JSON list of C-alpha atoms in Angstrom, two decimals:
[
{"chain": "A", "resi": 11, "resn": "MET", "atom": "CA", "xyz": [0.23, -0.21, -0.12]},
{"chain": "A", "resi": 12, "resn": "LEU", "atom": "CA", "xyz": [1.12, 3.47, -1.17]},
{"chain": "A", "resi": 13, "resn": "GLY", "atom": "CA", "xyz": [2.72, 4.84, 2.51]},
{"chain": "A", "resi": 14, "resn": "ILE", "atom": "CA", "xyz": [-0.06, 8.16, 1.36]},
{"chain": "A", "resi": 15, "resn": "ILE", "atom": "CA", "xyz": [-2.87, 5.90, 3.24]},
{"chain": "A", "resi": 16, "resn": "PRO", "atom": "CA", "xyz": [-1.37, 5.33, 6.44]},
{"chain": "A", "resi": 17, "resn": "HIS", "atom": "CA", "xyz": [0.32, 8.99, 6.54]},
{"chain": "A", "resi": 18, "resn": "THR", "atom": "CA", "xyz": [-2.76, 10.41, 6.30]},
{"chain": "A", "resi": 19, "resn": "VAL", "atom": "CA", "xyz": [-4.56, 8.06, 8.83]},
{"chain": "A", "resi": 20, "resn": "ASP", "atom": "CA", "xyz": [-1.78, 8.85, 11.19]},
{"chain": "A", "resi": 21, "resn": "GLN", "atom": "CA", "xyz": [-2.45, 12.71, 10.81]},
{"chain": "A", "resi": 22, "resn": "TYR", "atom": "CA", "xyz": [-5.85, 12.19, 11.49]},
{"chain": "A", "resi": 23, "resn": "LEU", "atom": "CA", "xyz": [-5.72, 10.23, 14.37]},
{"chain": "A", "resi": 24, "resn": "ARG", "atom": "CA", "xyz": [-2.56, 13.06, 15.48]},
{"chain": "A", "resi": 25, "resn": "ILE", "atom": "CA", "xyz": [-6.43, 15.59, 15.53]},
{"chain": "A", "resi": 26, "resn": "ARG", "atom": "CA", "xyz": [-8.22, 13.30, 16.29]},
{"chain": "A", "resi": 27, "resn": "VAL", "atom": "CA", "xyz": [-7.24, 11.73, 19.89]},
{"chain": "A", "resi": 28, "resn": "SER", "atom": "CA", "xyz": [-4.30, 12.40, 22.66]},
{"chain": "A", "resi": 29, "resn": "PRO", "atom": "CA", "xyz": [-0.95, 11.45, 21.92]},
{"chain": "A", "resi": 30, "resn": "GLU", "atom": "CA", "xyz": [-1.62, 8.56, 24.49]},
{"chain": "A", "resi": 31, "resn": "ALA", "atom": "CA", "xyz": [-5.09, 7.52, 22.30]},
{"chain": "A", "resi": 32, "resn": "ARG", "atom": "CA", "xyz": [-2.50, 7.37, 19.10]},
{"chain": "A", "resi": 33, "resn": "GLU", "atom": "CA", "xyz": [0.18, 5.12, 20.52]},
{"chain": "A", "resi": 34, "resn": "THR", "atom": "CA", "xyz": [-2.89, 3.68, 22.19]},
{"chain": "A", "resi": 35, "resn": "ILE", "atom": "CA", "xyz": [-4.33, 2.78, 18.78]},
{"chain": "A", "resi": 36, "resn": "LEU", "atom": "CA", "xyz": [-0.59, 2.06, 17.00]},
{"chain": "A", "resi": 37, "resn": "VAL", "atom": "CA", "xyz": [0.29, -0.25, 19.35]},
{"chain": "A", "resi": 38, "resn": "ARG", "atom": "CA", "xyz": [-3.32, -2.35, 18.93]},
{"chain": "A", "resi": 39, "resn": "ALA", "atom": "CA", "xyz": [-2.47, -2.61, 15.14]},
{"chain": "A", "resi": 40, "resn": "GLY", "atom": "CA", "xyz": [0.72, -3.96, 15.62]},
{"chain": "A", "resi": 41, "resn": "PHE", "atom": "CA", "xyz": [2.96, -1.15, 15.06]},
{"chain": "A", "resi": 42, "resn": "PRO", "atom": "CA", "xyz": [6.03, 0.14, 17.36]},
{"chain": "A", "resi": 43, "resn": "ASP", "atom": "CA", "xyz": [5.54, 2.97, 20.45]},
{"chain": "A", "resi": 44, "resn": "GLY", "atom": "CA", "xyz": [6.53, 6.06, 17.93]},
{"chain": "A", "resi": 45, "resn": "GLN", "atom": "CA", "xyz": [5.52, 4.73, 14.51]},
{"chain": "A", "resi": 46, "resn": "THR", "atom": "CA", "xyz": [5.30, 7.07, 12.31]},
{"chain": "A", "resi": 47, "resn": "PHE", "atom": "CA", "xyz": [4.83, 6.75, 8.27]},
{"chain": "A", "resi": 48, "resn": "ARG", "atom": "CA", "xyz": [6.01, 8.09, 5.48]},
{"chain": "A", "resi": 49, "resn": "LEU", "atom": "CA", "xyz": [4.46, 9.60, 2.25]},
{"chain": "A", "resi": 50, "resn": "ASP", "atom": "CA", "xyz": [7.61, 7.56, -0.05]},
{"chain": "A", "resi": 51, "resn": "THR", "atom": "CA", "xyz": [7.17, 4.15, 2.02]},
{"chain": "A", "resi": 52, "resn": "GLU", "atom": "CA", "xyz": [5.27, 1.01, 1.05]},
{"chain": "A", "resi": 53, "resn": "TYR", "atom": "CA", "xyz": [3.34, -0.54, 3.96]},
{"chain": "A", "resi": 54, "resn": "GLY", "atom": "CA", "xyz": [1.63, -3.95, 3.82]},
{"chain": "A", "resi": 55, "resn": "ASP", "atom": "CA", "xyz": [-2.25, -3.86, 3.27]},
{"chain": "A", "resi": 56, "resn": "GLU", "atom": "CA", "xyz": [-3.01, -5.52, 6.68]},
{"chain": "A", "resi": 57, "resn": "ALA", "atom": "CA", "xyz": [-1.62, -2.96, 8.31]},
{"chain": "A", "resi": 58, "resn": "CYS", "atom": "CA", "xyz": [-3.39, -0.24, 7.04]},
{"chain": "A", "resi": 59, "resn": "CYS", "atom": "CA", "xyz": [-6.15, -2.58, 7.93]},
{"chain": "A", "resi": 60, "resn": "ALA", "atom": "CA", "xyz": [-5.63, -3.61, 10.92]},
{"chain": "A", "resi": 61, "resn": "LEU", "atom": "CA", "xyz": [-4.95, 0.51, 11.84]},
{"chain": "A", "resi": 62, "resn": "ILE", "atom": "CA", "xyz": [-8.81, 1.16, 10.78]},
{"chain": "A", "resi": 63, "resn": "ASN", "atom": "CA", "xyz": [-10.22, -1.49, 12.73]},
{"chain": "A", "resi": 64, "resn": "ALA", "atom": "CA", "xyz": [-8.15, -0.17, 16.04]},
{"chain": "A", "resi": 65, "resn": "ILE", "atom": "CA", "xyz": [-9.25, 3.06, 15.43]},
{"chain": "A", "resi": 66, "resn": "ALA", "atom": "CA", "xyz": [-12.41, 2.38, 15.10]},
{"chain": "A", "resi": 67, "resn": "GLU", "atom": "CA", "xyz": [-12.63, -0.16, 18.59]},
{"chain": "A", "resi": 68, "resn": "GLU", "atom": "CA", "xyz": [-10.61, 3.11, 20.29]},
{"chain": "A", "resi": 69, "resn": "THR", "atom": "CA", "xyz": [-13.29, 5.50, 19.60]},
{"chain": "A", "resi": 70, "resn": "GLY", "atom": "CA", "xyz": [-15.97, 3.31, 19.55]},
{"chain": "A", "resi": 71, "resn": "THR", "atom": "CA", "xyz": [-17.35, 3.13, 16.23]},
{"chain": "A", "resi": 72, "resn": "SER", "atom": "CA", "xyz": [-16.89, 1.29, 12.91]},
{"chain": "A", "resi": 73, "resn": "ALA", "atom": "CA", "xyz": [-14.59, 0.75, 10.34]},
{"chain": "A", "resi": 74, "resn": "GLU", "atom": "CA", "xyz": [-17.09, 2.28, 7.80]},
{"chain": "A", "resi": 75, "resn": "CYS", "atom": "CA", "xyz": [-17.65, 5.01, 10.21]},
{"chain": "A", "resi": 76, "resn": "VAL", "atom": "CA", "xyz": [-13.47, 5.83, 10.71]},
{"chain": "A", "resi": 77, "resn": "PHE", "atom": "CA", "xyz": [-13.75, 5.42, 6.41]},
{"chain": "A", "resi": 78, "resn": "GLU", "atom": "CA", "xyz": [-16.05, 8.02, 6.16]},
{"chain": "A", "resi": 79, "resn": "GLU", "atom": "CA", "xyz": [-13.80, 10.06, 8.39]},
{"chain": "A", "resi": 80, "resn": "VAL", "atom": "CA", "xyz": [-10.27, 9.49, 7.23]},
{"chain": "A", "resi": 81, "resn": "ALA", "atom": "CA", "xyz": [-12.47, 9.75, 3.37]},
{"chain": "A", "resi": 82, "resn": "SER", "atom": "CA", "xyz": [-13.73, 13.85, 4.70]},
{"chain": "A", "resi": 83, "resn": "PHE", "atom": "CA", "xyz": [-9.87, 14.35, 6.22]},
{"chain": "A", "resi": 84, "resn": "PHE", "atom": "CA", "xyz": [-7.99, 12.96, 3.23]},
{"chain": "A", "resi": 85, "resn": "LEU", "atom": "CA", "xyz": [-9.85, 14.95, 0.59]},
{"chain": "A", "resi": 86, "resn": "ASP", "atom": "CA", "xyz": [-9.01, 18.21, 2.63]},
{"chain": "A", "resi": 87, "resn": "TRP", "atom": "CA", "xyz": [-5.37, 16.98, 2.60]},
{"chain": "A", "resi": 88, "resn": "ALA", "atom": "CA", "xyz": [-4.64, 16.13, -0.95]},
{"chain": "A", "resi": 89, "resn": "GLU", "atom": "CA", "xyz": [-6.60, 19.11, -2.17]},
{"chain": "A", "resi": 90, "resn": "ARG", "atom": "CA", "xyz": [-4.05, 21.53, -0.11]},
{"chain": "A", "resi": 91, "resn": "THR", "atom": "CA", "xyz": [-0.87, 18.97, -1.57]},
{"chain": "A", "resi": 92, "resn": "PHE", "atom": "CA", "xyz": [-1.78, 18.32, -4.83]},
{"chain": "A", "resi": 93, "resn": "PRO", "atom": "CA", "xyz": [-4.40, 20.74, -6.34]},
{"chain": "A", "resi": 94, "resn": "GLY", "atom": "CA", "xyz": [-3.00, 20.34, -9.32]},
{"chain": "A", "resi": 95, "resn": "PHE", "atom": "CA", "xyz": [-5.04, 16.46, -9.84]},
{"chain": "A", "resi": 96, "resn": "PHE", "atom": "CA", "xyz": [-8.41, 18.72, -8.32]},
{"chain": "A", "resi": 97, "resn": "ALA", "atom": "CA", "xyz": [-7.40, 21.76, -10.72]},
{"chain": "A", "resi": 98, "resn": "VAL", "atom": "CA", "xyz": [-7.53, 18.92, -14.24]},
{"chain": "A", "resi": 99, "resn": "ALA", "atom": "CA", "xyz": [-10.79, 17.36, -13.03]},
{"chain": "A", "resi": 100, "resn": "PRO", "atom": "CA", "xyz": [-13.77, 20.13, -13.38]},
{"chain": "A", "resi": 101, "resn": "ASP", "atom": "CA", "xyz": [-16.31, 17.06, -11.90]},
{"chain": "A", "resi": 102, "resn": "THR", "atom": "CA", "xyz": [-16.68, 14.44, -9.87]},
{"chain": "A", "resi": 103, "resn": "ARG", "atom": "CA", "xyz": [-16.66, 12.41, -12.78]},
{"chain": "A", "resi": 104, "resn": "SER", "atom": "CA", "xyz": [-13.30, 13.80, -14.12]},
{"chain": "A", "resi": 105, "resn": "PHE", "atom": "CA", "xyz": [-11.34, 13.53, -10.94]},
{"chain": "A", "resi": 106, "resn": "LEU", "atom": "CA", "xyz": [-12.97, 9.57, -10.35]},
{"chain": "A", "resi": 107, "resn": "MET", "atom": "CA", "xyz": [-11.53, 8.57, -14.89]},
{"chain": "A", "resi": 108, "resn": "LEU", "atom": "CA", "xyz": [-8.39, 10.42, -13.63]},
{"chain": "A", "resi": 109, "resn": "GLN", "atom": "CA", "xyz": [-7.99, 8.21, -10.31]},
{"chain": "A", "resi": 110, "resn": "PRO", "atom": "CA", "xyz": [-5.73, 5.32, -11.75]},
{"chain": "A", "resi": 111, "resn": "GLU", "atom": "CA", "xyz": [-3.35, 7.48, -13.24]},
{"chain": "A", "resi": 112, "resn": "ILE", "atom": "CA", "xyz": [-3.30, 9.57, -10.05]},
{"chain": "A", "resi": 113, "resn": "HIS", "atom": "CA", "xyz": [-2.57, 6.65, -8.29]},
{"chain": "A", "resi": 114, "resn": "ASN", "atom": "CA", "xyz": [0.14, 5.28, -10.56]},
{"chain": "A", "resi": 115, "resn": "SER", "atom": "CA", "xyz": [2.20, 8.72, -10.17]},
{"chain": "A", "resi": 116, "resn": "LEU", "atom": "CA", "xyz": [2.01, 8.93, -6.60]},
{"chain": "A", "resi": 117, "resn": "ALA", "atom": "CA", "xyz": [3.33, 5.31, -6.97]},
{"chain": "A", "resi": 118, "resn": "CYS", "atom": "CA", "xyz": [6.34, 6.28, -8.96]},
{"chain": "A", "resi": 119, "resn": "GLY", "atom": "CA", "xyz": [8.66, 5.87, -5.63]},
{"chain": "A", "resi": 120, "resn": "LEU", "atom": "CA", "xyz": [8.28, 3.05, -4.81]},
{"chain": "A", "resi": 121, "resn": "ARG", "atom": "CA", "xyz": [10.27, -0.25, -5.65]},
{"chain": "A", "resi": 122, "resn": "SER", "atom": "CA", "xyz": [8.99, -1.95, -9.12]},
{"chain": "A", "resi": 123, "resn": "SER", "atom": "CA", "xyz": [7.31, -4.82, -7.43]},
{"chain": "A", "resi": 124, "resn": "GLY", "atom": "CA", "xyz": [4.75, -2.50, -5.66]},
{"chain": "A", "resi": 125, "resn": "GLN", "atom": "CA", "xyz": [4.51, 0.35, -8.19]},
{"chain": "A", "resi": 126, "resn": "ARG", "atom": "CA", "xyz": [2.65, -3.29, -10.40]},
{"chain": "A", "resi": 127, "resn": "LYS", "atom": "CA", "xyz": [0.31, -4.00, -7.83]},
{"chain": "A", "resi": 128, "resn": "VAL", "atom": "CA", "xyz": [-0.01, -0.19, -7.80]},
{"chain": "A", "resi": 129, "resn": "ALA", "atom": "CA", "xyz": [-0.93, 0.14, -11.56]},
{"chain": "A", "resi": 130, "resn": "ASP", "atom": "CA", "xyz": [-3.13, -3.28, -11.16]},
{"chain": "A", "resi": 131, "resn": "LYS", "atom": "CA", "xyz": [-5.41, -1.80, -8.73]},
{"chain": "A", "resi": 132, "resn": "PHE", "atom": "CA", "xyz": [-8.03, 0.32, -10.47]},
{"chain": "A", "resi": 133, "resn": "ARG", "atom": "CA", "xyz": [-9.72, 0.04, -14.07]},
{"chain": "A", "resi": 134, "resn": "VAL", "atom": "CA", "xyz": [-11.81, 2.91, -14.74]},
{"chain": "A", "resi": 135, "resn": "VAL", "atom": "CA", "xyz": [-14.44, 2.57, -17.12]},
{"chain": "A", "resi": 136, "resn": "ALA", "atom": "CA", "xyz": [-16.89, 6.00, -18.19]},
{"chain": "A", "resi": 137, "resn": "LEU", "atom": "CA", "xyz": [-20.79, 5.85, -17.89]},
{"chain": "A", "resi": 138, "resn": "PRO", "atom": "CA", "xyz": [-22.32, 8.87, -19.44]},
{"chain": "A", "resi": 139, "resn": "ASP", "atom": "CA", "xyz": [-23.59, 9.54, -15.59]},
{"chain": "A", "resi": 140, "resn": "GLY", "atom": "CA", "xyz": [-20.62, 8.30, -13.49]},
{"chain": "A", "resi": 141, "resn": "VAL", "atom": "CA", "xyz": [-18.30, 5.74, -13.95]},
{"chain": "A", "resi": 142, "resn": "ARG", "atom": "CA", "xyz": [-17.75, 1.96, -13.24]},
{"chain": "A", "resi": 143, "resn": "MET", "atom": "CA", "xyz": [-14.21, 1.18, -11.35]},
{"chain": "A", "resi": 144, "resn": "HIS", "atom": "CA", "xyz": [-13.29, -2.22, -11.25]},
{"chain": "A", "resi": 145, "resn": "TYR", "atom": "CA", "xyz": [-10.76, -2.83, -7.80]},
{"chain": "A", "resi": 146, "resn": "ARG", "atom": "CA", "xyz": [-8.47, -5.88, -7.07]},
{"chain": "A", "resi": 147, "resn": "SER", "atom": "CA", "xyz": [-6.99, -4.71, -3.92]},
{"chain": "A", "resi": 148, "resn": "SER", "atom": "CA", "xyz": [-5.73, -7.44, -1.30]},
{"chain": "A", "resi": 149, "resn": "ASN", "atom": "CA", "xyz": [-6.57, -4.88, 1.58]},
{"chain": "A", "resi": 150, "resn": "ARG", "atom": "CA", "xyz": [-10.50, -4.44, 0.67]},
{"chain": "A", "resi": 151, "resn": "LEU", "atom": "CA", "xyz": [-10.97, -1.19, 0.99]},
{"chain": "A", "resi": 152, "resn": "GLY", "atom": "CA", "xyz": [-13.07, -1.00, -0.94]},
{"chain": "A", "resi": 153, "resn": "TYR", "atom": "CA", "xyz": [-15.35, 0.98, 1.62]},
{"chain": "A", "resi": 154, "resn": "PHE", "atom": "CA", "xyz": [-12.55, 3.40, 1.09]},
{"chain": "A", "resi": 155, "resn": "TYR", "atom": "CA", "xyz": [-13.28, 3.85, -2.57]},
{"chain": "A", "resi": 156, "resn": "CYS", "atom": "CA", "xyz": [-17.08, 4.50, -1.77]},
{"chain": "A", "resi": 157, "resn": "ALA", "atom": "CA", "xyz": [-16.08, 6.72, 1.02]},
{"chain": "A", "resi": 158, "resn": "LEU", "atom": "CA", "xyz": [-14.03, 9.27, -1.16]},
{"chain": "A", "resi": 159, "resn": "ALA", "atom": "CA", "xyz": [-16.16, 8.83, -3.62]},
{"chain": "A", "resi": 160, "resn": "ARG", "atom": "CA", "xyz": [-19.00, 9.80, -2.06]},
{"chain": "A", "resi": 161, "resn": "CYS", "atom": "CA", "xyz": [-17.56, 12.82, 0.04]},
{"chain": "A", "resi": 162, "resn": "LEU", "atom": "CA", "xyz": [-16.23, 14.19, -3.13]},
{"chain": "A", "resi": 163, "resn": "ALA", "atom": "CA", "xyz": [-19.50, 14.40, -5.04]},
{"chain": "A", "resi": 164, "resn": "ALA", "atom": "CA", "xyz": [-21.12, 15.98, -2.24]},
{"chain": "A", "resi": 165, "resn": "ARG", "atom": "CA", "xyz": [-17.52, 18.61, -2.58]},
{"chain": "A", "resi": 166, "resn": "ARG", "atom": "CA", "xyz": [-18.98, 19.70, -5.65]},
{"chain": "A", "resi": 167, "resn": "GLY", "atom": "CA", "xyz": [-22.87, 19.73, -5.36]},
{"chain": "A", "resi": 168, "resn": "GLU", "atom": "CA", "xyz": [-23.73, 15.76, -7.03]},
{"chain": "A", "resi": 169, "resn": "VAL", "atom": "CA", "xyz": [-24.96, 13.04, -5.25]},
{"chain": "A", "resi": 170, "resn": "ALA", "atom": "CA", "xyz": [-23.51, 9.93, -5.28]},
{"chain": "A", "resi": 171, "resn": "GLU", "atom": "CA", "xyz": [-25.05, 6.47, -6.33]},
{"chain": "A", "resi": 172, "resn": "ILE", "atom": "CA", "xyz": [-23.37, 3.30, -5.29]},
{"chain": "A", "resi": 173, "resn": "ALA", "atom": "CA", "xyz": [-23.93, 0.16, -5.80]},
{"chain": "A", "resi": 174, "resn": "PHE", "atom": "CA", "xyz": [-21.63, -3.00, -6.19]},
{"chain": "A", "resi": 175, "resn": "LEU", "atom": "CA", "xyz": [-22.04, -5.21, -8.94]},
{"chain": "A", "resi": 176, "resn": "GLU", "atom": "CA", "xyz": [-19.61, -7.83, -7.95]},
{"chain": "A", "resi": 177, "resn": "GLY", "atom": "CA", "xyz": [-18.12, -8.72, -5.36]},
{"chain": "A", "resi": 178, "resn": "ASP", "atom": "CA", "xyz": [-18.66, -5.90, -1.54]},
{"chain": "A", "resi": 179, "resn": "ALA", "atom": "CA", "xyz": [-16.77, -3.28, 0.03]},
{"chain": "A", "resi": 180, "resn": "GLY", "atom": "CA", "xyz": [-14.91, -5.46, 1.96]},
{"chain": "A", "resi": 181, "resn": "ALA", "atom": "CA", "xyz": [-13.89, -8.10, -1.25]},
{"chain": "A", "resi": 182, "resn": "ASP", "atom": "CA", "xyz": [-10.63, -8.22, -2.79]},
{"chain": "A", "resi": 183, "resn": "ALA", "atom": "CA", "xyz": [-11.98, -7.63, -6.00]},
{"chain": "A", "resi": 184, "resn": "ALA", "atom": "CA", "xyz": [-15.59, -5.38, -6.65]},
{"chain": "A", "resi": 185, "resn": "ILE", "atom": "CA", "xyz": [-17.17, -3.81, -9.67]},
{"chain": "A", "resi": 186, "resn": "ILE", "atom": "CA", "xyz": [-18.23, -0.72, -8.72]},
{"chain": "A", "resi": 187, "resn": "GLU", "atom": "CA", "xyz": [-20.39, 1.61, -9.95]},
{"chain": "A", "resi": 188, "resn": "VAL", "atom": "CA", "xyz": [-20.71, 5.19, -8.83]},
{"chain": "A", "resi": 189, "resn": "ARG", "atom": "CA", "xyz": [-24.04, 7.20, -10.54]},
{"chain": "A", "resi": 190, "resn": "LEU", "atom": "CA", "xyz": [-23.83, 11.12, -10.31]},
{"chain": "A", "resi": 191, "resn": "LYS", "atom": "CA", "xyz": [-26.42, 13.11, -9.62]},
{"chain": "A", "resi": 192, "resn": "PRO", "atom": "CA", "xyz": [-26.81, 16.69, -9.26]},
{"chain": "A", "resi": 193, "resn": "ALA", "atom": "CA", "xyz": [-27.77, 17.70, -5.04]},
{"chain": "A", "resi": 194, "resn": "GLN", "atom": "CA", "xyz": [-31.01, 18.71, -6.30]},
{"chain": "A", "resi": 195, "resn": "ALA", "atom": "CA", "xyz": [-32.60, 16.22, -8.40]},
{"chain": "A", "resi": 196, "resn": "ALA", "atom": "CA", "xyz": [-31.31, 13.30, -5.53]},
{"chain": "A", "resi": 197, "resn": "TRP", "atom": "CA", "xyz": [-33.00, 15.48, -3.12]},
{"chain": "A", "resi": 198, "resn": "ARG", "atom": "CA", "xyz": [-35.96, 15.78, -5.71]},
{"chain": "A", "resi": 199, "resn": "ALA", "atom": "CA", "xyz": [-35.83, 11.43, -7.09]}
]
């Protein structure tokens, strides 16, 4: 997994919980005291899942709720850090169409085996009103992808209606359909 996800989750923790709770979460997730996460480092997929589950346990919520909160935090951070990715995509559909390229460009610093895993993770197909994402990853973070799509759409005045055509949010392979509507049109429907 790209270091960008564990790094951002850790930044989220530093703001959301006390330093003591952060250390408890890191230890519960199997990391040593004082662990830091680098953007240019590859981490095991299981590590991120363990981190999300440890946050859910420590905060008394579900992993899905943690993903929703982290998605919003991640988009805040990404829009500040990588404004160019957002500037070239005028709407949610355009951004989701770029996601494989964005993901691959961020993976350039990984060893070739890590780059290959990242390149194989996403394949996106344009739909007239959204995208169909073919998602493959042993980390089973399809829910995080969905949370990011919903959050991004809301920020752009749209509603993302998400359906799994194959697999589910916890599967290592899924086909996810994201249909986008203007927020007012979705409200009237």
